[in-house]
XYZ file of N, CA and C in Angstrom:
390
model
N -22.467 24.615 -6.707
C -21.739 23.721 -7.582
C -21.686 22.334 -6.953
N -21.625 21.199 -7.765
C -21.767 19.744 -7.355
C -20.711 19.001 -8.149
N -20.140 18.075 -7.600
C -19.252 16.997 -8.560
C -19.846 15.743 -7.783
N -19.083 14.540 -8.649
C -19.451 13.632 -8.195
C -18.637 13.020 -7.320
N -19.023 12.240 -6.359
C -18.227 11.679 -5.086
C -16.986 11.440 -5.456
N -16.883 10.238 -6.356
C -15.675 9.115 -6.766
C -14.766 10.392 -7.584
N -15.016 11.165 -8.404
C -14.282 12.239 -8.426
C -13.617 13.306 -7.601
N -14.638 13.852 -6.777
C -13.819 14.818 -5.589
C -12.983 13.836 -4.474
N -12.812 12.713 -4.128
C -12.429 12.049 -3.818
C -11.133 11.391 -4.201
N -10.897 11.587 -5.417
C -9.703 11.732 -6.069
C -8.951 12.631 -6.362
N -9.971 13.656 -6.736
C -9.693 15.431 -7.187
C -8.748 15.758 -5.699
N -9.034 15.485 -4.147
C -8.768 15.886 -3.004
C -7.931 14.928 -2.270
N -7.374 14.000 -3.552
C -6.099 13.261 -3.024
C -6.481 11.954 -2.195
N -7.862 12.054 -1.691
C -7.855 10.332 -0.685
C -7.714 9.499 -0.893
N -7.983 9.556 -2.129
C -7.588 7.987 -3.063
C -6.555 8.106 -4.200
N -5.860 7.281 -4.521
C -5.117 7.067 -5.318
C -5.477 7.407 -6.752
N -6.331 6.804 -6.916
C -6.757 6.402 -8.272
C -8.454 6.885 -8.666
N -9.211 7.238 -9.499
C -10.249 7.415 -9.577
C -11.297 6.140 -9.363
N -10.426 4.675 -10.188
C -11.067 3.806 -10.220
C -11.218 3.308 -8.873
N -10.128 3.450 -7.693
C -10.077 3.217 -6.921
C -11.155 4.075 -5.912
N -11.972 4.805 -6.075
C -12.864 6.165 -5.992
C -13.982 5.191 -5.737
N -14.017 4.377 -7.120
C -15.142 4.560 -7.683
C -15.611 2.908 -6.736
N -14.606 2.073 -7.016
C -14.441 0.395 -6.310
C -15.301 0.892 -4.781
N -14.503 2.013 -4.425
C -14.982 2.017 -2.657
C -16.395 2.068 -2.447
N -16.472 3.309 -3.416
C -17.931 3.565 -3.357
C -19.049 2.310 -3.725
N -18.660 1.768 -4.469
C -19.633 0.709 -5.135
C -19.549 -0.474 -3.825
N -18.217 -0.480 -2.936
C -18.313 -1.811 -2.121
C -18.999 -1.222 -0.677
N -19.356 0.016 -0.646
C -19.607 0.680 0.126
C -19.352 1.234 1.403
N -17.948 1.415 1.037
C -16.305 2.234 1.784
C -16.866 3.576 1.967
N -18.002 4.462 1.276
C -17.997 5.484 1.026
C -18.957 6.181 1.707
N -19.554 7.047 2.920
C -20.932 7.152 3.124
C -21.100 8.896 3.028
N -21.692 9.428 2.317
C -21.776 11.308 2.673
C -23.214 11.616 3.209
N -23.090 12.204 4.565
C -24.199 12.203 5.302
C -24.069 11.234 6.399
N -23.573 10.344 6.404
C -24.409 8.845 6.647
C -25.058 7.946 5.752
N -25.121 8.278 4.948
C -25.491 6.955 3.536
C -24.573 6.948 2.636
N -24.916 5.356 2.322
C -23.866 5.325 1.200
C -24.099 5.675 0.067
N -23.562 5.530 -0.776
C -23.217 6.544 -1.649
C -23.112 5.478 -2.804
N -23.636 5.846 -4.090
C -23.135 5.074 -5.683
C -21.601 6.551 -5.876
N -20.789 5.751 -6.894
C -19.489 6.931 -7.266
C -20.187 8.163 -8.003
N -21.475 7.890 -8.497
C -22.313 9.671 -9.201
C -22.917 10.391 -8.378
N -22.986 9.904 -7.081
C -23.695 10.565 -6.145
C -23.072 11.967 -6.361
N -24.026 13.163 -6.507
C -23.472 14.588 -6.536
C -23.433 14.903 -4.842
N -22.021 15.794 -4.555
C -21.215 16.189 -3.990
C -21.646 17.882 -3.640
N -21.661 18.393 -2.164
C -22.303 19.777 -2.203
C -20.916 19.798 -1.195
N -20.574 21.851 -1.415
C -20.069 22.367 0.295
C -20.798 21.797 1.335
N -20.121 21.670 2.264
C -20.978 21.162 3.866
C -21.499 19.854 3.949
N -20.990 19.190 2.750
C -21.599 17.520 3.401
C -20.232 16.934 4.036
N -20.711 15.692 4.849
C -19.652 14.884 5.455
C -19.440 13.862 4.391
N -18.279 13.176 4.362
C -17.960 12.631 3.378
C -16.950 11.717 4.629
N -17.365 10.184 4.507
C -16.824 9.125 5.401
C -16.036 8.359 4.204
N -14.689 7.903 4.496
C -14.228 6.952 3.558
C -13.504 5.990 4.312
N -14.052 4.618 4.202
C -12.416 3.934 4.736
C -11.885 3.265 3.866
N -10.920 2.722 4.136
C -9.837 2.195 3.552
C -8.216 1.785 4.541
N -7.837 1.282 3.800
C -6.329 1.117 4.436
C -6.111 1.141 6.226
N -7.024 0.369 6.840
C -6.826 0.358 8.104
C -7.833 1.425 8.547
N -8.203 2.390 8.466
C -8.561 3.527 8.931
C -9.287 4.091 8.425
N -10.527 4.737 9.479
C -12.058 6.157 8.414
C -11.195 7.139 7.913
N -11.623 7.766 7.169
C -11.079 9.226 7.134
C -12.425 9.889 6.689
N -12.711 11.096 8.105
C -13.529 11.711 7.765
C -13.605 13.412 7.649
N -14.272 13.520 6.504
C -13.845 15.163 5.996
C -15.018 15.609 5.661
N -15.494 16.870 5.614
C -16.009 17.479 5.347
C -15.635 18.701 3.906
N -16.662 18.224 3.331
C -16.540 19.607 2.032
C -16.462 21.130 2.465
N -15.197 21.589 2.066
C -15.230 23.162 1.948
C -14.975 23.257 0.802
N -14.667 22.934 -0.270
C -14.566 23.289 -1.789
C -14.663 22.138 -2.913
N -15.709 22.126 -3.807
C -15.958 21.386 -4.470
C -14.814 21.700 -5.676
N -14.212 20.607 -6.113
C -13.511 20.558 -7.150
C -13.786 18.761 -7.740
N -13.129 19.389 -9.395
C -13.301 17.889 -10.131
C -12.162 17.757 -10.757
N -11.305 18.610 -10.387
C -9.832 18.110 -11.557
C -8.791 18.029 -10.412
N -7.676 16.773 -10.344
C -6.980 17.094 -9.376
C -5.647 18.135 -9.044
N -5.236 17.948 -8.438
C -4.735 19.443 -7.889
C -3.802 18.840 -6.574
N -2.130 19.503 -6.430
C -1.582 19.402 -5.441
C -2.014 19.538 -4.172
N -1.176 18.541 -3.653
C -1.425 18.613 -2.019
C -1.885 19.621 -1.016
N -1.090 20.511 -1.548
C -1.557 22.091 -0.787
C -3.172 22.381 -0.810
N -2.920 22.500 -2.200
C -4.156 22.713 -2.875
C -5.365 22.449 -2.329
N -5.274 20.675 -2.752
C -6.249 19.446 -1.544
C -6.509 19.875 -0.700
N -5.844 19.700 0.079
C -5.815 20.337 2.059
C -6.933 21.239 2.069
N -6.886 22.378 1.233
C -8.067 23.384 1.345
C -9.185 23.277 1.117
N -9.487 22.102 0.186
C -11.146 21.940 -0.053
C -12.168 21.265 1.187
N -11.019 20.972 2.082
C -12.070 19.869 2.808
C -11.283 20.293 4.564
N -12.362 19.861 5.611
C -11.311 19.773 6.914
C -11.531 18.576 7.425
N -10.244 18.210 8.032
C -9.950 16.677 8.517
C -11.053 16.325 9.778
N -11.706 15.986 10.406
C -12.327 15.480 11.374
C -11.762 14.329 11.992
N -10.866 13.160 10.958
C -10.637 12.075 11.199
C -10.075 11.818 12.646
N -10.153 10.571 13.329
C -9.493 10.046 14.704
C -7.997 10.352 14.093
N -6.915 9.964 14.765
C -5.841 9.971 14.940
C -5.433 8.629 14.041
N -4.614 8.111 12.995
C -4.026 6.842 13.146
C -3.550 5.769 13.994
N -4.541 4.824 13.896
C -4.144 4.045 15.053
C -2.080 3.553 15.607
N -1.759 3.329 16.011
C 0.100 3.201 16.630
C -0.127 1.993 15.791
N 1.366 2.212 14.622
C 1.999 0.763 14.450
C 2.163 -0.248 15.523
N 1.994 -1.280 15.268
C 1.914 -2.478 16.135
C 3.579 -2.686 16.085
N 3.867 -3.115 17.824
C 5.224 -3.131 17.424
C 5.628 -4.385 16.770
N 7.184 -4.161 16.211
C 7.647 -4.749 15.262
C 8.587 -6.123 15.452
N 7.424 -7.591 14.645
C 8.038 -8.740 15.746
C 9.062 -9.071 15.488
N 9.758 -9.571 15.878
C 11.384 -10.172 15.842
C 10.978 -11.194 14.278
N 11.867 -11.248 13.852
C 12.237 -11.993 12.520
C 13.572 -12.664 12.847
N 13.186 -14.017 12.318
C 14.878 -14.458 12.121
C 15.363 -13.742 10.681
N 16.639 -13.420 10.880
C 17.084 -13.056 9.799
C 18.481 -13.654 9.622
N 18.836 -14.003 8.424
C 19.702 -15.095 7.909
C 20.080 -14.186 6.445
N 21.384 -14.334 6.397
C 22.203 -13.466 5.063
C 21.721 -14.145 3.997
N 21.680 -12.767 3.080
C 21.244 -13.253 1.500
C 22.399 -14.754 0.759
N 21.620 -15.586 0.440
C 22.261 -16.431 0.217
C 23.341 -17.873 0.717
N 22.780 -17.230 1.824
C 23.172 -18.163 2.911
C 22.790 -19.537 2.599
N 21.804 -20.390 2.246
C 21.045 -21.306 1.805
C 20.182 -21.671 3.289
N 19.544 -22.690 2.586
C 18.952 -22.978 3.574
C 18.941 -23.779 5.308
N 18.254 -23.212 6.135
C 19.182 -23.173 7.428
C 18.986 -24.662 7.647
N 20.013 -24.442 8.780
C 20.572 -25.806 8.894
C 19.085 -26.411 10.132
N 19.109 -27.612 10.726
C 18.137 -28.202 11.118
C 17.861 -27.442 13.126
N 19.532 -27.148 13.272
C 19.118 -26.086 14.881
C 18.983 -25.008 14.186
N 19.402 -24.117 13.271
C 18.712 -23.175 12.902
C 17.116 -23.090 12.990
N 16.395 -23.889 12.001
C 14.951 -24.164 12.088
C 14.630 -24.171 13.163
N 14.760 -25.433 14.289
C 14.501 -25.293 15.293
C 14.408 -24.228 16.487
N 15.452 -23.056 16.145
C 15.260 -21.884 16.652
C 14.147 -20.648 15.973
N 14.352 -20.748 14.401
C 13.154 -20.314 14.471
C 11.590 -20.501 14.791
N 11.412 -21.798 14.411
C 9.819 -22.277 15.247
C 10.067 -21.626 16.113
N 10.816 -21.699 17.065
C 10.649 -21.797 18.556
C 10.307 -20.266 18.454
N 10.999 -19.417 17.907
C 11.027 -18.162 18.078
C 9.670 -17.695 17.468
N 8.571 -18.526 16.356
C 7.760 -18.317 15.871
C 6.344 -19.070 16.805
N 6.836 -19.898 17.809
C 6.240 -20.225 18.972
C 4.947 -21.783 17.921
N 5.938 -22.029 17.467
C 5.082 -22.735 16.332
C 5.285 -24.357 17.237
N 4.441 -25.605 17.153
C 4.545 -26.729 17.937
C 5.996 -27.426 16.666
N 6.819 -28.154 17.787
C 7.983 -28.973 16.990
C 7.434 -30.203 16.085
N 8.588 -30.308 14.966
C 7.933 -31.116 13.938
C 7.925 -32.580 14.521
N 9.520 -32.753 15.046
C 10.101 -34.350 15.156
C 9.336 -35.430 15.827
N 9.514 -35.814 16.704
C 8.900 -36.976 17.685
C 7.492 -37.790 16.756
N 8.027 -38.722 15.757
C 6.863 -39.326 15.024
C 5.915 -40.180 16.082
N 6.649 -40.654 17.302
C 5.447 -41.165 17.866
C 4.555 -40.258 18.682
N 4.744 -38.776 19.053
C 3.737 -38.046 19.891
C 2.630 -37.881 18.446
N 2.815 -37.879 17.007
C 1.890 -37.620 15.772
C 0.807 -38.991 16.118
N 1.606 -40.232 16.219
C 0.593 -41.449 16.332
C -0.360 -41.602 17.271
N 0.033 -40.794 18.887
C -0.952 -40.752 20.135
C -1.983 -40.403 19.904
């Protein structure tokens, strides 16, 4: 049995959307085997199936061809994960944060955020003329 890429690909949950299936494949997000792939490319048990997207490959292999989608559980079973690990959130940078409605900050306010955003200061019109 065979389906087509941009379908089992949706059918098995990796993508959101079919159209979104279909976009990858065509920009060539998509490779089974090692080649890329059009979204009709037919789909066998035992091929590799490379997708990226969203930061990260995800690579799986076919254990069950399907074309209609189907819960998570479900998913999980047609295919096995190979993929690397998700790369570590980057840690998380400091933000100024200022209360809803507060208006807009006052002029040492600003000045603390540049600074905190490591951004060069606005003022001194004659270092602009040097």
């Amino acid at each position: 049995m065979s389906a087509r890429v941009d379908s089992w690909i949706w059918s098995v949950r990796l993508t959101k959307t079919r159209s979104t299936a279909s976009d990858a494949c065509r920009g060539g997000h998509v490779r089974v085997n090692g080649v890329r792939v059009k979204p009709a490319h037919a789909i066998r048990v035992g091929d590799e199936v490379r997708l990226r997207g969203e930061g990260r490959e995800r690579i799986v292999v076919v254990s069950r061809v399907i074309t209609k989608r189907v819960g998570a559980p479900v998913a999980a079973e047609c295919y096995s994960d190979k993929s690397p690990p998700p790369p570590p959130h980057a840690e998380v940078v400091a933000v100024a944060v200022r209360d809803r409605g507060a208006g807009r900050p006052s002029k040492r306010e600003r000045r603390s955020i540049e600074k905190l955003f490591g951004r060069p200061e606005r003022g001194d019109r004659r270092a602009r003329l040097d």
